[in-house]
mmCIF file of C-alpha atoms in Angstrom:
data_model
loop_
_atom_site.group_PDB
_atom_site.id
_atom_site.type_symbol
_atom_site.label_atom_id
_atom_site.label_comp_id
_atom_site.label_asym_id
_atom_site.label_seq_id
_atom_site.Cartn_x
_atom_site.Cartn_y
_atom_site.Cartn_z
ATOM 1 C CA MET K 1 37.880 -20.523 -8.352
ATOM 2 C CA LYS K 2 34.259 -20.770 -9.375
ATOM 3 C CA SER K 3 33.048 -18.984 -12.128
ATOM 4 C CA VAL K 4 30.595 -15.852 -11.565
ATOM 5 C CA LYS K 5 27.257 -16.654 -13.674
ATOM 6 C CA GLN K 6 26.436 -13.809 -16.036
ATOM 7 C CA LYS K 7 23.223 -11.984 -15.464
ATOM 8 C CA SER K 8 20.790 -12.289 -18.499
ATOM 9 C CA ALA K 9 19.762 -8.935 -19.928
ATOM 10 C CA PRO K 10 16.379 -7.828 -18.083
ATOM 11 C CA ARG K 11 13.261 -9.008 -20.136
ATOM 12 C CA ALA K 12 11.392 -6.111 -21.886
ATOM 13 C CA ALA K 13 8.300 -5.305 -21.017
ATOM 14 C CA THR K 14 5.141 -6.539 -22.752
ATOM 15 C CA ARG K 15 2.165 -5.308 -23.122
ATOM 16 C CA SER K 16 0.482 -7.218 -20.641
ATOM 17 C CA ASP K 17 2.986 -6.298 -18.228
ATOM 18 C CA THR K 18 2.286 -2.662 -18.965
ATOM 19 C CA LEU K 19 -1.347 -3.207 -18.613
ATOM 20 C CA ARG K 20 -0.841 -5.246 -15.293
ATOM 21 C CA SER K 21 0.868 -2.223 -14.043
ATOM 22 C CA GLN K 22 -1.745 0.543 -14.877
ATOM 23 C CA LEU K 23 -4.537 -1.818 -13.706
ATOM 24 C CA GLU K 24 -2.429 -2.265 -10.038
ATOM 25 C CA ASN K 25 -2.300 1.248 -9.929
ATOM 26 C CA LEU K 26 -5.679 2.077 -10.586
ATOM 27 C CA ILE K 27 -6.628 -0.312 -7.813
ATOM 28 C CA VAL K 28 -4.485 0.992 -5.539
ATOM 29 C CA ASP K 29 -5.262 4.288 -5.874
ATOM 30 C CA GLY K 30 -8.784 3.651 -5.482
ATOM 31 C CA HIS K 31 -10.074 4.455 -9.226
ATOM 32 C CA LEU K 32 -10.864 0.554 -9.500
ATOM 33 C CA LYS K 33 -12.764 -0.041 -6.173
ATOM 34 C CA PRO K 34 -13.330 -3.647 -4.473
ATOM 35 C CA GLY K 35 -16.366 -5.812 -6.174
ATOM 36 C CA GLU K 36 -15.749 -3.654 -9.282
ATOM 37 C CA ARG K 37 -15.956 -6.106 -12.327
ATOM 38 C CA LEU K 38 -12.613 -6.076 -14.841
ATOM 39 C CA ASP K 39 -14.606 -6.815 -18.081
ATOM 40 C CA GLU K 40 -12.015 -7.978 -20.828
ATOM 41 C CA THR K 41 -13.865 -6.502 -23.734
ATOM 42 C CA GLU K 42 -14.059 -2.993 -21.900
ATOM 43 C CA LEU K 43 -10.556 -2.727 -20.743
ATOM 44 C CA ALA K 44 -9.377 -4.010 -24.004
ATOM 45 C CA SER K 45 -11.455 -0.808 -25.737
ATOM 46 C CA ARG K 46 -10.247 1.555 -23.078
ATOM 47 C CA PHE K 47 -6.441 0.958 -23.429
ATOM 48 C CA ASN K 48 -6.548 -0.064 -26.889
ATOM 49 C CA VAL K 49 -5.271 -3.552 -26.718
ATOM 50 C CA SER K 50 -6.544 -6.894 -27.782
ATOM 51 C CA ARG K 51 -8.144 -9.019 -25.295
ATOM 52 C CA THR K 52 -5.111 -11.230 -24.837
ATOM 53 C CA PRO K 53 -2.956 -8.873 -22.814
ATOM 54 C CA VAL K 54 -6.281 -8.024 -20.656
ATOM 55 C CA ARG K 55 -6.517 -11.890 -19.865
ATOM 56 C CA GLU K 56 -2.762 -12.372 -19.340
ATOM 57 C CA ALA K 57 -3.037 -8.798 -17.134
ATOM 58 C CA ILE K 58 -6.075 -9.915 -15.167
ATOM 59 C CA LYS K 59 -4.248 -13.417 -14.467
ATOM 60 C CA SER K 60 -1.243 -11.718 -12.875
ATOM 61 C CA LEU K 61 -3.550 -9.316 -10.827
ATOM 62 C CA VAL K 62 -5.201 -12.666 -9.411
ATOM 63 C CA ALA K 63 -2.060 -14.255 -8.509
ATOM 64 C CA THR K 64 -0.984 -11.248 -6.312
ATOM 65 C CA GLY K 65 -4.419 -11.154 -4.740
ATOM 66 C CA LEU K 66 -5.611 -7.868 -6.069
ATOM 67 C CA ALA K 67 -8.127 -9.589 -8.217
ATOM 68 C CA GLU K 68 -10.440 -12.705 -8.239
ATOM 69 C CA ILE K 69 -12.652 -14.699 -10.488
ATOM 70 C CA ARG K 70 -15.932 -15.031 -9.395
ATOM 71 C CA GLY K 71 -17.165 -17.816 -11.569
ATOM 72 C CA ARG K 72 -19.429 -16.742 -14.541
ATOM 73 C CA GLN K 73 -19.099 -13.425 -13.132
ATOM 74 C CA GLY K 74 -15.784 -13.477 -14.261
ATOM 75 C CA ALA K 75 -12.793 -11.217 -13.090
ATOM 76 C CA SER K 76 -13.254 -7.975 -10.368
ATOM 77 C CA VAL K 77 -11.192 -6.420 -8.178
ATOM 78 C CA THR K 78 -10.626 -8.593 -5.033
ATOM 79 C CA VAL K 79 -13.200 -7.828 -2.005
ATOM 80 C CA LEU K 80 -11.326 -8.683 1.646
ATOM 81 C CA SER K 81 -14.103 -9.839 4.133
ATOM 82 C CA ILE K 82 -13.712 -7.902 7.493
ATOM 83 C CA PRO K 83 -12.709 -10.619 9.317
ATOM 84 C CA VAL K 84 -9.548 -11.423 6.604
ATOM 85 C CA LEU K 85 -8.952 -7.439 6.465
ATOM 86 C CA LEU K 86 -8.199 -6.863 9.852
ATOM 87 C CA GLU K 87 -5.932 -10.193 10.085
ATOM 88 C CA MET K 88 -3.774 -8.517 7.222
ATOM 89 C CA PHE K 89 -3.672 -5.138 9.152
ATOM 90 C CA GLU K 90 -2.519 -7.281 12.303
ATOM 91 C CA VAL K 91 0.141 -8.634 10.260
ATOM 92 C CA MET K 92 1.075 -5.247 8.408
ATOM 93 C CA ALA K 93 1.418 -3.823 11.801
ATOM 94 C CA THR K 94 4.240 -6.633 12.654
ATOM 95 C CA LEU K 95 6.006 -5.642 9.531
ATOM 96 C CA GLU K 96 5.865 -2.294 9.988
ATOM 97 C CA GLY K 97 6.957 -2.402 13.288
ATOM 98 C CA MET K 98 9.860 -4.552 11.795
ATOM 99 C CA CYS K 99 10.917 -2.024 9.587
ATOM 100 C CA SER K 100 10.850 0.759 11.569
ATOM 101 C CA GLY K 101 12.998 -1.175 14.258
ATOM 102 C CA PHE K 102 15.594 -1.815 11.903
ATOM 103 C CA ALA K 103 15.685 1.903 10.661
ATOM 104 C CA ALA K 104 16.175 3.236 14.112
ATOM 105 C CA ARG K 105 19.374 1.076 14.208
ATOM 106 C CA ARG K 106 20.708 1.241 10.326
ATOM 107 C CA SER K 107 18.911 4.542 8.832
ATOM 108 C CA THR K 108 21.746 6.906 7.688
ATOM 109 C CA ALA K 109 21.328 10.511 8.226
ATOM 110 C CA ALA K 110 19.885 11.520 4.592
ATOM 111 C CA GLN K 111 17.253 8.965 5.353
ATOM 112 C CA ARG K 112 16.316 10.378 8.596
ATOM 113 C CA THR K 113 16.217 13.926 7.223
ATOM 114 C CA ARG K 114 14.319 13.074 4.552
ATOM 115 C CA LEU K 115 11.602 11.297 6.909
ATOM 116 C CA ARG K 116 11.220 15.006 8.603
ATOM 117 C CA GLU K 117 11.017 16.648 5.008
ATOM 118 C CA ILE K 118 7.823 14.389 4.032
ATOM 119 C CA HIS K 119 6.306 14.791 7.542
ATOM 120 C CA THR K 120 6.626 18.328 6.504
ATOM 121 C CA GLU K 121 4.753 17.705 3.155
ATOM 122 C CA LEU K 122 2.384 15.852 5.175
ATOM 123 C CA ILE K 123 1.523 18.827 7.290
ATOM 124 C CA ARG K 124 0.902 21.167 4.389
ATOM 125 C CA ALA K 125 -1.392 18.768 2.667
ATOM 126 C CA ASN K 126 -3.368 18.256 6.011
ATOM 127 C CA GLU K 127 -3.346 22.216 6.513
ATOM 128 C CA ALA K 128 -4.631 22.480 2.664
ATOM 129 C CA GLY K 129 -7.238 19.661 3.405
ATOM 130 C CA GLU K 130 -5.928 17.805 0.849
ATOM 131 C CA PRO K 131 -6.595 13.926 1.763
ATOM 132 C CA GLU K 132 -5.476 12.700 -1.944
ATOM 133 C CA ALA K 133 -2.494 14.434 -1.597
ATOM 134 C CA PHE K 134 -1.751 13.517 1.906
ATOM 135 C CA TYR K 135 -2.325 9.836 1.118
ATOM 136 C CA LYS K 136 0.500 9.891 -1.724
ATOM 137 C CA VAL K 137 2.855 11.552 0.206
ATOM 138 C CA ASN K 138 2.198 9.021 2.845
ATOM 139 C CA ALA K 139 2.959 6.263 0.956
ATOM 140 C CA LEU K 140 6.725 8.010 0.518
ATOM 141 C CA PHE K 141 6.745 8.310 4.232
ATOM 142 C CA HIS K 142 6.314 4.367 4.621
ATOM 143 C CA ASP K 143 8.505 3.999 1.427
ATOM 144 C CA THR K 144 11.665 5.721 3.204
ATOM 145 C CA ILE K 145 11.111 3.513 6.063
ATOM 146 C CA TYR K 146 11.246 0.276 4.352
ATOM 147 C CA GLU K 147 14.590 1.751 2.555
ATOM 148 C CA ALA K 148 15.858 2.948 5.818
ATOM 149 C CA SER K 149 15.172 -0.426 7.207
ATOM 150 C CA HIS K 150 18.405 -1.711 4.891
ATOM 151 C CA THR K 151 16.323 -5.140 4.627
ATOM 152 C CA ASN K 152 15.347 -7.023 1.488
ATOM 153 C CA PHE K 153 12.711 -9.478 2.153
ATOM 154 C CA ILE K 154 11.264 -8.001 5.071
ATOM 155 C CA ALA K 155 10.927 -4.641 3.059
ATOM 156 C CA GLU K 156 9.630 -6.538 0.061
ATOM 157 C CA GLN K 157 6.759 -8.439 1.520
ATOM 158 C CA THR K 158 5.756 -5.021 3.891
ATOM 159 C CA TRP K 159 5.360 -3.184 0.505
ATOM 160 C CA GLN K 160 3.247 -6.039 -1.044
ATOM 161 C CA LEU K 161 1.045 -6.635 1.661
ATOM 162 C CA ARG K 162 0.518 -2.455 1.710
ATOM 163 C CA ARG K 163 -0.675 -2.562 -2.042
ATOM 164 C CA ARG K 164 -3.128 -5.303 -1.436
ATOM 165 C CA LEU K 165 -4.438 -3.280 1.425
ATOM 166 C CA ALA K 166 -4.078 0.231 -0.446
ATOM 167 C CA PRO K 167 -7.936 0.437 -1.637
ATOM 168 C CA TYR K 168 -8.715 -0.147 2.016
ATOM 169 C CA ARG K 169 -6.066 2.265 3.474
ATOM 170 C CA LEU K 170 -7.432 4.994 1.156
ATOM 171 C CA ARG K 171 -10.359 5.205 2.770
ATOM 172 C CA VAL K 172 -9.242 5.280 6.371
ATOM 173 C CA THR K 173 -7.615 8.670 5.075
ATOM 174 C CA TYR K 174 -10.717 10.260 4.494
ATOM 175 C CA GLN K 175 -12.129 9.682 7.833
ATOM 176 C CA PRO K 176 -12.494 12.753 10.376
ATOM 177 C CA GLY K 177 -9.652 13.516 12.327
ATOM 178 C CA ARG K 178 -7.569 10.895 10.643
ATOM 179 C CA MET K 179 -4.747 12.874 8.888
ATOM 180 C CA GLN K 180 -4.213 15.076 11.944
ATOM 181 C CA ALA K 181 -3.667 11.520 13.862
ATOM 182 C CA THR K 182 -1.221 10.316 11.450
ATOM 183 C CA LEU K 183 0.896 13.262 11.892
ATOM 184 C CA VAL K 184 1.025 12.653 15.654
ATOM 185 C CA GLU K 185 1.615 8.744 15.068
ATOM 186 C CA HIS K 186 4.520 9.512 12.644
ATOM 187 C CA LEU K 187 6.213 11.791 14.794
ATOM 188 C CA ARG K 188 6.781 9.383 17.665
ATOM 189 C CA ILE K 189 8.220 7.243 14.446
ATOM 190 C CA ILE K 190 10.395 9.577 13.436
ATOM 191 C CA GLU K 191 11.385 10.659 17.179
ATOM 192 C CA ALA K 192 12.422 7.110 18.039
ATOM 193 C CA ILE K 193 14.105 6.649 14.827
ATOM 194 C CA GLU K 194 16.111 9.497 15.318
ATOM 195 C CA ALA K 195 16.781 8.248 19.016
ATOM 196 C CA ALA K 196 18.014 5.056 17.491
ATOM 197 C CA ASP K 197 15.630 3.649 19.744
ATOM 198 C CA GLY K 198 14.488 0.268 18.183
ATOM 199 C CA LYS K 199 11.903 -1.158 20.649
ATOM 200 C CA ALA K 200 10.197 2.251 20.768
ATOM 201 C CA ALA K 201 10.187 2.707 16.917
ATOM 202 C CA THR K 202 8.385 -0.902 16.616
ATOM 203 C CA GLN K 203 5.754 -0.133 18.791
ATOM 204 C CA ALA K 204 5.130 3.145 17.322
ATOM 205 C CA ALA K 205 4.915 1.666 13.980
ATOM 206 C CA MET K 206 2.512 -1.224 15.238
ATOM 207 C CA ASP K 207 0.184 1.294 17.213
ATOM 208 C CA HIS K 208 0.255 3.365 13.729
ATOM 209 C CA VAL K 209 -1.366 0.766 11.745
ATOM 210 C CA LYS K 210 -3.178 -1.283 13.919
ATOM 211 C CA LEU K 211 -7.008 -0.193 13.749
ATOM 212 C CA LEU K 212 -8.429 -1.030 17.129
ATOM 213 C CA GLY K 213 -10.497 0.659 19.947
ATOM 214 C CA ASP K 214 -12.331 3.633 18.955
ATOM 215 C CA ASP K 215 -11.406 3.558 15.310
ATOM 216 C CA LEU K 216 -12.482 0.279 14.422
ATOM 217 C CA PRO K 217 -16.384 0.528 13.977
ATOM 218 C CA ASP K 218 -15.851 3.698 11.721
ATOM 219 C CA PHE K 219 -13.240 1.976 9.877
ATOM 220 C CA ILE K 220 -15.425 -1.106 9.003
ATOM 221 C CA ALA K 221 -18.235 1.270 8.013
ATOM 222 C CA SER K 222 -16.092 3.076 5.577
ATOM 223 C CA ILE K 223 -15.005 -0.276 4.208
ATOM 224 C CA GLN K 224 -18.628 -1.151 3.770
ATOM 225 C CA LYS K 225 -19.175 1.718 1.875
ATOM 226 C CA SER K 226 -16.464 1.245 -0.307
ATOM 227 C CA ILE K 227 -17.369 -2.298 -1.572
ATOM 228 C CA ILE K 228 -19.536 -2.258 -4.901
ATOM 229 C CA GLY K 229 -23.245 -3.423 -4.263
ATOM 230 C CA ASP K 230 -23.194 -2.199 -0.543
#
């Protein structure tokens, strides 16, 4: 019989790990905007750490694509060009569609109930006119679909790409009528998942993520406003 390799204990988080997570959340939540400089001295003072963990944290952000090095200007939050951004949304649409399609075939009753509960929370946020709350609850909706897909690699890749696109997706939420449109699109996804219709769930999720037609000019305008220096 083959011996089972014993798993090593999880590595304790270092200061750079903690700082990377904090900076990543600031970027994802839109508090650090695309193009904003990541000054080592300022960040060290802000988080009360030395410059070494700051430098390591920035390196990790560069590796994940959330930050970039701009020659002598140093590090800054990544600015994605419109063509690249639209390509990434196309990939995102495909991945979201796959997760929703799998969720239609594999989700548990508890997970389907949770989607309905989150949808109710989104309705409340929309009625209250709270886009920030709506954006955060919306993330839970998608996380639940990833979980309900019962996949590993696909769900992880979808989650990672959504994190990279988060600073831009946040701007979409603030577009007039976008929250109401999201509710309609989410309901189509939920109903397809509840009906165990993988094809319909896949298409509904792809349509939800794709930014085409009448939404495209507004999206581009909102992105340009979000970039530092524009």
